[in-house]
PDB file of C-alpha atoms in Angstrom:
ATOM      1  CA  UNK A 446       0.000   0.000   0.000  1.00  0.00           C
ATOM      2  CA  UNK A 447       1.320   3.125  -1.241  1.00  0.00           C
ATOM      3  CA  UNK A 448       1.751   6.239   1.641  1.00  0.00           C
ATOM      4  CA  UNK A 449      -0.660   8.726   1.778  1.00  0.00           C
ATOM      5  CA  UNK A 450      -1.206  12.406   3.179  1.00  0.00           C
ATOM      6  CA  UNK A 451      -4.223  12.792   4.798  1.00  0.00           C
ATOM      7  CA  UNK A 452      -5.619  16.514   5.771  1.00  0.00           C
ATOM      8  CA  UNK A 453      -8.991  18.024   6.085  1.00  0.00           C
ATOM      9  CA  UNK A 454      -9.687  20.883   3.813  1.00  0.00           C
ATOM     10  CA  UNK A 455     -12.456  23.563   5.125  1.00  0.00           C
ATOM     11  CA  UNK A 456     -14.806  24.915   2.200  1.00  0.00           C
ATOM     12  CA  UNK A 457     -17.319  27.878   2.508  1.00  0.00           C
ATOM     13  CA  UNK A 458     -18.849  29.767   0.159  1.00  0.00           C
ATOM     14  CA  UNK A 459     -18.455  33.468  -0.732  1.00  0.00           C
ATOM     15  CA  UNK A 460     -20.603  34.650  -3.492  1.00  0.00           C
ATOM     16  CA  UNK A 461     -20.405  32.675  -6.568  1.00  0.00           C
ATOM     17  CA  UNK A 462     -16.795  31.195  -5.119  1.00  0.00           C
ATOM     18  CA  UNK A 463     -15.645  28.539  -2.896  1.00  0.00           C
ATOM     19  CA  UNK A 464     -12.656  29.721  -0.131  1.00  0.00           C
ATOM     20  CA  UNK A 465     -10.574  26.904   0.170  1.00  0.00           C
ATOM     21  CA  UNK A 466      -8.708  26.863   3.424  1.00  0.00           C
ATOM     22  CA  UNK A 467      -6.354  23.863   5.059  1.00  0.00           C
ATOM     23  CA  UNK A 468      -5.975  25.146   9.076  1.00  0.00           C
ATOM     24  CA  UNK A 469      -3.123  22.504   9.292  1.00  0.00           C
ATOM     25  CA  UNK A 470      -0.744  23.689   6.628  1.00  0.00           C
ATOM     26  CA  UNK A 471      -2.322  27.083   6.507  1.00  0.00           C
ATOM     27  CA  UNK A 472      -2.990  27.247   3.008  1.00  0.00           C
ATOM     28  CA  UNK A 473      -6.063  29.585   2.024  1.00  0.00           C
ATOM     29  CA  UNK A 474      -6.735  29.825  -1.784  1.00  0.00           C
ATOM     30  CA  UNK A 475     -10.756  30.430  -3.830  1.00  0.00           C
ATOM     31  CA  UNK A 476     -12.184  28.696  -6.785  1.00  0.00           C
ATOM     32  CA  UNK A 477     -15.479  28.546  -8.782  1.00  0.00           C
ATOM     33  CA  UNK A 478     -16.398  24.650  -8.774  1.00  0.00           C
ATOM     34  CA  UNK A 479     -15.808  22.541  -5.567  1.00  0.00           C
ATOM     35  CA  UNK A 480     -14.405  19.797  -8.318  1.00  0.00           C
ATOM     36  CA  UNK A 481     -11.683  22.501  -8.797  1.00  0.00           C
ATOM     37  CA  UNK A 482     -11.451  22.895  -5.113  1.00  0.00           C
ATOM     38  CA  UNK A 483     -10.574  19.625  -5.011  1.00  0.00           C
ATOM     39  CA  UNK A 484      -8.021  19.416  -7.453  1.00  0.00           C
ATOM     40  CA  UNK A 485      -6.662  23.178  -6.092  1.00  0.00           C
ATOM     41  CA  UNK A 486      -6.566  21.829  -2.335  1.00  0.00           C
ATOM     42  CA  UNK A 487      -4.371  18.728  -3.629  1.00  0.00           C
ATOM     43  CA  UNK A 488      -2.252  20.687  -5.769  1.00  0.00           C
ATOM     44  CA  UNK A 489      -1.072  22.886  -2.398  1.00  0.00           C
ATOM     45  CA  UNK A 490      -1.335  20.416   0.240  1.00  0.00           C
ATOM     46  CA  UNK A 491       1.191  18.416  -2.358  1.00  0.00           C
ATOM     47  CA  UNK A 492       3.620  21.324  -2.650  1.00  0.00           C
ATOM     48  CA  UNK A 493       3.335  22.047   0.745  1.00  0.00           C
ATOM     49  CA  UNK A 494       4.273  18.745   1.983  1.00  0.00           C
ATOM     50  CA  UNK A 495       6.795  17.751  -0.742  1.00  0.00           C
ATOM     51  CA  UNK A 496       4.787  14.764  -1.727  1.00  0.00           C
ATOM     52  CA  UNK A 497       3.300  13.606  -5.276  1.00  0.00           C
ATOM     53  CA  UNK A 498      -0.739  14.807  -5.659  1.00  0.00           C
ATOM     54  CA  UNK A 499      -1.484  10.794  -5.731  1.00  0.00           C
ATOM     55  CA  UNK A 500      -0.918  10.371  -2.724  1.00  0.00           C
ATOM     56  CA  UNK A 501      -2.986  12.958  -1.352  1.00  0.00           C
ATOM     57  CA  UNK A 502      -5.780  12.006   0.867  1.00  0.00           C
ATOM     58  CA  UNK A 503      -8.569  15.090   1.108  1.00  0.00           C
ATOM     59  CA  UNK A 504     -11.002  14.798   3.568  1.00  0.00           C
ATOM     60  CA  UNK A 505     -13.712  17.931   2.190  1.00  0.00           C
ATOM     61  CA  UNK A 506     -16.012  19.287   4.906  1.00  0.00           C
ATOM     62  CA  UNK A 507     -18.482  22.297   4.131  1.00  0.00           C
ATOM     63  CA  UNK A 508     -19.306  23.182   8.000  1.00  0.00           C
ATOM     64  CA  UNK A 509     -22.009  25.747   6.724  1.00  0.00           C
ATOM     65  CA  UNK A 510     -24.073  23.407   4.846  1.00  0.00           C
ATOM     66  CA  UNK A 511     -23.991  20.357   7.388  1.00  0.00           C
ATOM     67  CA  UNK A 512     -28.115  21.214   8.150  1.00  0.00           C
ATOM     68  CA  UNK A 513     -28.195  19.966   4.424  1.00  0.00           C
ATOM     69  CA  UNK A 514     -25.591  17.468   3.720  1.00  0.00           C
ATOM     70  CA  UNK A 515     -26.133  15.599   7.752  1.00  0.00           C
ATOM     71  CA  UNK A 516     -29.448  14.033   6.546  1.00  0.00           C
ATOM     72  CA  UNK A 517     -28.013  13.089   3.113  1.00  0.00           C
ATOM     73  CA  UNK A 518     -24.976  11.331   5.062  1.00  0.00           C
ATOM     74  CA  UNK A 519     -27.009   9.335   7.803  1.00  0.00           C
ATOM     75  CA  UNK A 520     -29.165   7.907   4.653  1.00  0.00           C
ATOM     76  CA  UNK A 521     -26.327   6.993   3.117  1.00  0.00           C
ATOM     77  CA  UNK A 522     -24.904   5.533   6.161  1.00  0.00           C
ATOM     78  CA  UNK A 523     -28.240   3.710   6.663  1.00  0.00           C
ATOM     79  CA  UNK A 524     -28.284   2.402   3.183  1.00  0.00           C
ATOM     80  CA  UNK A 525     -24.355   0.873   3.324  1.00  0.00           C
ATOM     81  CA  UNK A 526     -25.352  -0.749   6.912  1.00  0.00           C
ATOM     82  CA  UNK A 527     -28.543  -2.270   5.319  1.00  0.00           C
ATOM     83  CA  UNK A 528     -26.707  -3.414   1.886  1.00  0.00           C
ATOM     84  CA  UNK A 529     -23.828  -5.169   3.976  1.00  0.00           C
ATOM     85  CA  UNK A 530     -26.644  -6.727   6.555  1.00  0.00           C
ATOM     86  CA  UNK A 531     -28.319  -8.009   3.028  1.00  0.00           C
ATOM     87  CA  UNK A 532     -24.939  -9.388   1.525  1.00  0.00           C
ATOM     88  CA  UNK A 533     -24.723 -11.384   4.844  1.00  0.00           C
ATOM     89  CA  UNK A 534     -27.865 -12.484   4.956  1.00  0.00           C
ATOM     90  CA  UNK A 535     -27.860 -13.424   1.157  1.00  0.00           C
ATOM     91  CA  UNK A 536     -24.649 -15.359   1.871  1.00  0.00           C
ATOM     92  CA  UNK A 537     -25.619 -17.180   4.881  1.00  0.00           C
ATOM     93  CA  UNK A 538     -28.887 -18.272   2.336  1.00  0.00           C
ATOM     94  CA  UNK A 539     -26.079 -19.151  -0.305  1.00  0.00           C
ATOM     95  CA  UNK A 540     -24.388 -21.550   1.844  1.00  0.00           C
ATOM     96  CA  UNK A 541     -27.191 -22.852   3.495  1.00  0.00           C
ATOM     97  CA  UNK A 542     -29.038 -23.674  -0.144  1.00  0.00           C
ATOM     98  CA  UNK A 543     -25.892 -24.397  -1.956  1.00  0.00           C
ATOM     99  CA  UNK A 544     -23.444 -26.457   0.124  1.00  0.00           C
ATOM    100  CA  UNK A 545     -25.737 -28.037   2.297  1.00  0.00           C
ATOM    101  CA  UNK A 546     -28.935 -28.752   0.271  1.00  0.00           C
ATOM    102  CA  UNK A 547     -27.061 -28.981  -2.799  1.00  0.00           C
ATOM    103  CA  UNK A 548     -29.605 -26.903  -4.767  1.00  0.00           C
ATOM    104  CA  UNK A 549     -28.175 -25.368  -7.957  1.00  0.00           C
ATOM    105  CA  UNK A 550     -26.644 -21.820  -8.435  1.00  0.00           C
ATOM    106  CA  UNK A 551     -29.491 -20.879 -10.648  1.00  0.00           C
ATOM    107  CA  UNK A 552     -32.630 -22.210  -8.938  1.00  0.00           C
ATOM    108  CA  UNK A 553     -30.657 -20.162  -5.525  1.00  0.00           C
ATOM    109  CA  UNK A 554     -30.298 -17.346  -7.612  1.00  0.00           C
ATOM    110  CA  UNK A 555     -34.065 -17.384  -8.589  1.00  0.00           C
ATOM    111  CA  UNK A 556     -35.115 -18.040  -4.651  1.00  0.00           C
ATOM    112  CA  UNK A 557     -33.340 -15.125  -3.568  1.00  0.00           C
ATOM    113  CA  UNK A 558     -34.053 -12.826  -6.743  1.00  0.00           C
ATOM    114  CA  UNK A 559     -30.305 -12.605  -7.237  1.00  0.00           C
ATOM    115  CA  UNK A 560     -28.566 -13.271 -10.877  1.00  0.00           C
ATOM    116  CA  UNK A 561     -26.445 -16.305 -10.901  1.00  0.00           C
ATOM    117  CA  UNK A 562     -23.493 -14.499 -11.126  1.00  0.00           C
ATOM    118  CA  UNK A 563     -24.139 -12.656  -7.437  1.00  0.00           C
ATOM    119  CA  UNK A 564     -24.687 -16.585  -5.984  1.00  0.00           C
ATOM    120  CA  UNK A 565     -21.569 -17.450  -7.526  1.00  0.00           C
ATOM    121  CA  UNK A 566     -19.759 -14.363  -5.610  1.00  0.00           C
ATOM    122  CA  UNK A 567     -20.762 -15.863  -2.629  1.00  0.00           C
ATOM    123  CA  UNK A 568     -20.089 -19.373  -3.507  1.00  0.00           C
ATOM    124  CA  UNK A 569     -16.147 -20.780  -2.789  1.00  0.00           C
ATOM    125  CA  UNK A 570     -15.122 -22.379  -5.741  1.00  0.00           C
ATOM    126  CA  UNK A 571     -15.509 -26.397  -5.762  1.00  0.00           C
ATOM    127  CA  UNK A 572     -12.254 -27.498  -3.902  1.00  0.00           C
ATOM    128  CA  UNK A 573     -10.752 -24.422  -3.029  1.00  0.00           C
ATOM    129  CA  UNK A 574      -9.138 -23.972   0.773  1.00  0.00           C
ATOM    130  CA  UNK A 575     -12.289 -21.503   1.888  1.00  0.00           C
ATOM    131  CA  UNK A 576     -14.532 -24.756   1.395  1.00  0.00           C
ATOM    132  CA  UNK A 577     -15.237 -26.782   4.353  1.00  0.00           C
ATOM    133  CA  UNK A 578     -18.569 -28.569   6.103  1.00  0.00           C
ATOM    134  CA  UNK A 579     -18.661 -26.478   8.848  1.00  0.00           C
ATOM    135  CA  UNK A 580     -17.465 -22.862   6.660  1.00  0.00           C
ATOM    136  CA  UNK A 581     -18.115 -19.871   9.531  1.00  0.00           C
ATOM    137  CA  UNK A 582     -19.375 -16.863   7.297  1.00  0.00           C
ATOM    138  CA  UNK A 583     -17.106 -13.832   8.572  1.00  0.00           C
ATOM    139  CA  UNK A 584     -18.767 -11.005   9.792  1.00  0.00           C
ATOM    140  CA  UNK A 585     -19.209  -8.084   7.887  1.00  0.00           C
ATOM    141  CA  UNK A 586     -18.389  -4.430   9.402  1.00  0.00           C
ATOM    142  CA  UNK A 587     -20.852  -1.881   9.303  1.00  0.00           C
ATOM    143  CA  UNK A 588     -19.847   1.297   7.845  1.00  0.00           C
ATOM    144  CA  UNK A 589     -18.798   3.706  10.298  1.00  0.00           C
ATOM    145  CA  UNK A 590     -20.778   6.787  11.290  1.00  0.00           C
ATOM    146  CA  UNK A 591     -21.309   9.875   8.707  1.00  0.00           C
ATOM    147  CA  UNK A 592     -19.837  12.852  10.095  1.00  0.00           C
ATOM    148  CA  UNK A 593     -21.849  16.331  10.103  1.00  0.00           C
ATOM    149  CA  UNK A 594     -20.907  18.417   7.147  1.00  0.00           C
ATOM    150  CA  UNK A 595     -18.478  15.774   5.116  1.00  0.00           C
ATOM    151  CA  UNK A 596     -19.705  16.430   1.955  1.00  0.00           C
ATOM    152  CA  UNK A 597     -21.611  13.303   0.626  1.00  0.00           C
ATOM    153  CA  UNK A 598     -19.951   9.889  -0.355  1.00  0.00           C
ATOM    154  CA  UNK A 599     -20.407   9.252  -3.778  1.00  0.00           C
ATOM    155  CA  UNK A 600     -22.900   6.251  -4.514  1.00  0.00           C
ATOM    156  CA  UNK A 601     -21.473   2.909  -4.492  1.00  0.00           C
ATOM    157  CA  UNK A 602     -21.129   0.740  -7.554  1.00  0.00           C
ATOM    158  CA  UNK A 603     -21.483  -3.373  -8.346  1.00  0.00           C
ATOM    159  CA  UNK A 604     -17.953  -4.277  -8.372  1.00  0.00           C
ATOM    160  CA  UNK A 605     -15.343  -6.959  -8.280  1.00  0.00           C
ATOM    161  CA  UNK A 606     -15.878  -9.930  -4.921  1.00  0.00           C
ATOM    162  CA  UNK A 607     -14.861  -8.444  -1.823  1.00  0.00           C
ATOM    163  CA  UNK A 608     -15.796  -4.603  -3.143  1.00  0.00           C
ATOM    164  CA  UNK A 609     -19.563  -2.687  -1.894  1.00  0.00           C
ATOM    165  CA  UNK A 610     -22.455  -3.033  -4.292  1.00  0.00           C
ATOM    166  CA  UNK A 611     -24.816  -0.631  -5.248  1.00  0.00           C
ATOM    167  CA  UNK A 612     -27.605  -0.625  -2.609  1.00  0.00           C
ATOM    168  CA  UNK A 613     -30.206  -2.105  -4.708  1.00  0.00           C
ATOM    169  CA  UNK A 614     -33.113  -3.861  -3.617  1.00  0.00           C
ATOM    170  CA  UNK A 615     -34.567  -6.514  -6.199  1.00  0.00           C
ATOM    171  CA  UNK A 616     -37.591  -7.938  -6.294  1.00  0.00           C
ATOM    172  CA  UNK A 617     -38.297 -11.407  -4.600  1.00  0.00           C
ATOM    173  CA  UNK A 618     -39.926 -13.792  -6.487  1.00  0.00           C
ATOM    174  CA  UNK A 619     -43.491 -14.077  -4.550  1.00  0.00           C
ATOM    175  CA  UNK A 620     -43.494 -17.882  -4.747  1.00  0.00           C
ATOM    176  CA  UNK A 621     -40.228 -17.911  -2.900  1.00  0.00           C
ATOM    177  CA  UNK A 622     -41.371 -15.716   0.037  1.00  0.00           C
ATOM    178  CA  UNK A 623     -45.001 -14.829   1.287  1.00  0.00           C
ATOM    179  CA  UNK A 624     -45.656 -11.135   1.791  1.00  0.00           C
ATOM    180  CA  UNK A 625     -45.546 -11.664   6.278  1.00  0.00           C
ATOM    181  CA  UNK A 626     -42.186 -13.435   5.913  1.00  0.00           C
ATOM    182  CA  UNK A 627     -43.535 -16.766   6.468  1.00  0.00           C
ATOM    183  CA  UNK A 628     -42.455 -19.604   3.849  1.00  0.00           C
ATOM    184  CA  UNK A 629     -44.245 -20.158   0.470  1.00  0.00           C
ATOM    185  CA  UNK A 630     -47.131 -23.078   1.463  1.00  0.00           C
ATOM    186  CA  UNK A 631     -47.835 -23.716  -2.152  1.00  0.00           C
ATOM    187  CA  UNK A 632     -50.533 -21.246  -2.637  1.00  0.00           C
ATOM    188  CA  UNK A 633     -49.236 -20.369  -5.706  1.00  0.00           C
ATOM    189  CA  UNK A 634     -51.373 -22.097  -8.940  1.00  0.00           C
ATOM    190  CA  UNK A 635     -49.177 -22.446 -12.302  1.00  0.00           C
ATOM    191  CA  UNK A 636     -50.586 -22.142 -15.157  1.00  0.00           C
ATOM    192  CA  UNK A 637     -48.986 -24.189 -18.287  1.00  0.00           C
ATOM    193  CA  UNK A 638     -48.032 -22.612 -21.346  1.00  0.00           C
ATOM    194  CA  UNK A 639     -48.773 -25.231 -23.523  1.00  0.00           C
TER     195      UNK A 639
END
């Protein structure tokens, strides 16, 4: 892992401009867009410090607008919680429905409303090290608190194993699940196509 710089930068606005000030290095600079602030506050904090702009973590807080952002942030914060409380949920089902009743990826998939591809993300490949009988799902963290006036996370995206998804909730197949939680008792009727 590469070193990084971390420092808070301070935004406020002042007319149709943004003052951009770092208290810890006591830089102070103004721009029109916060995405220039950004790339302005990196710029100094890197000449400051002597260190490449890569490497330059910014941590942007707009203390005047925290009424607006704070409820933005908890949602979010609410959202990431719920989506990692689903992907352990959904891989608890995967094992349970997978390795120990041996049902297939697909028909798994189709209980839990879930493309193949996510069961197979939460499936350890046939004879790998990770596979055992008695497999203990780790835990997964919760996200920790949003702070007042950080300016908003951007929204997660589907990504590679082991990276957040996008906090999507699909539909679940009504045969699979009854509305009060309960199992499916066959009360479905199926019509043939034929």
């Amino acid at each position: 892992m590469s070193p990084h710089y971390e420092v808070q930068v301070l935004l406020r606005r002042i007319g149709r401009w943004w003052a951009v000030d770092v208290p810890r290095l006591d830089l102070h600079a103004q721009c029109r867009t916060l995405e220039h602030a950004e790339d302005l506050a990196r710029g100094l904090v890197a000449e400051a410090v002597g260190a490449p702009p890569d490497v330059i973590a910014l941590d942007m807080v707009v203390p005047e607008l925290e009424p607006v952002l704070s409820s933005v942030a908890q949602a979010r914060h609410r959202r990431a919680a719920a989506v990692a409380a689903e992907d352990q949920a959904i891989a608890a089902a995967v094992q349970a429905l997978v390795d120990k009743l041996r049902v297939s990826q697909g028909d798994a998939g189709r209980l839990l409303g879930i493309p193949p591809g996510e069961v197979a993300r939460f499936t350890p490949p046939r004879g790998s090290a990770t596979e055992s009988a008695n497999q203990q799902l780790a835990p997964v963290p919760a996200p920790s608190p949003a702070r007042p006036g950080a300016a908003p996370a951007p929204h997660s995206h589907p990504g590679p194993a082991g990276q957040p998804r996008q906090a999507t909730s699909p539909v679940r197949p009504s045969w699979a699940t009854s509305e009060d939680g309960a199992q499916g008792q066959g009360q479905q009727s199926y019509a043939s196509s034929g």
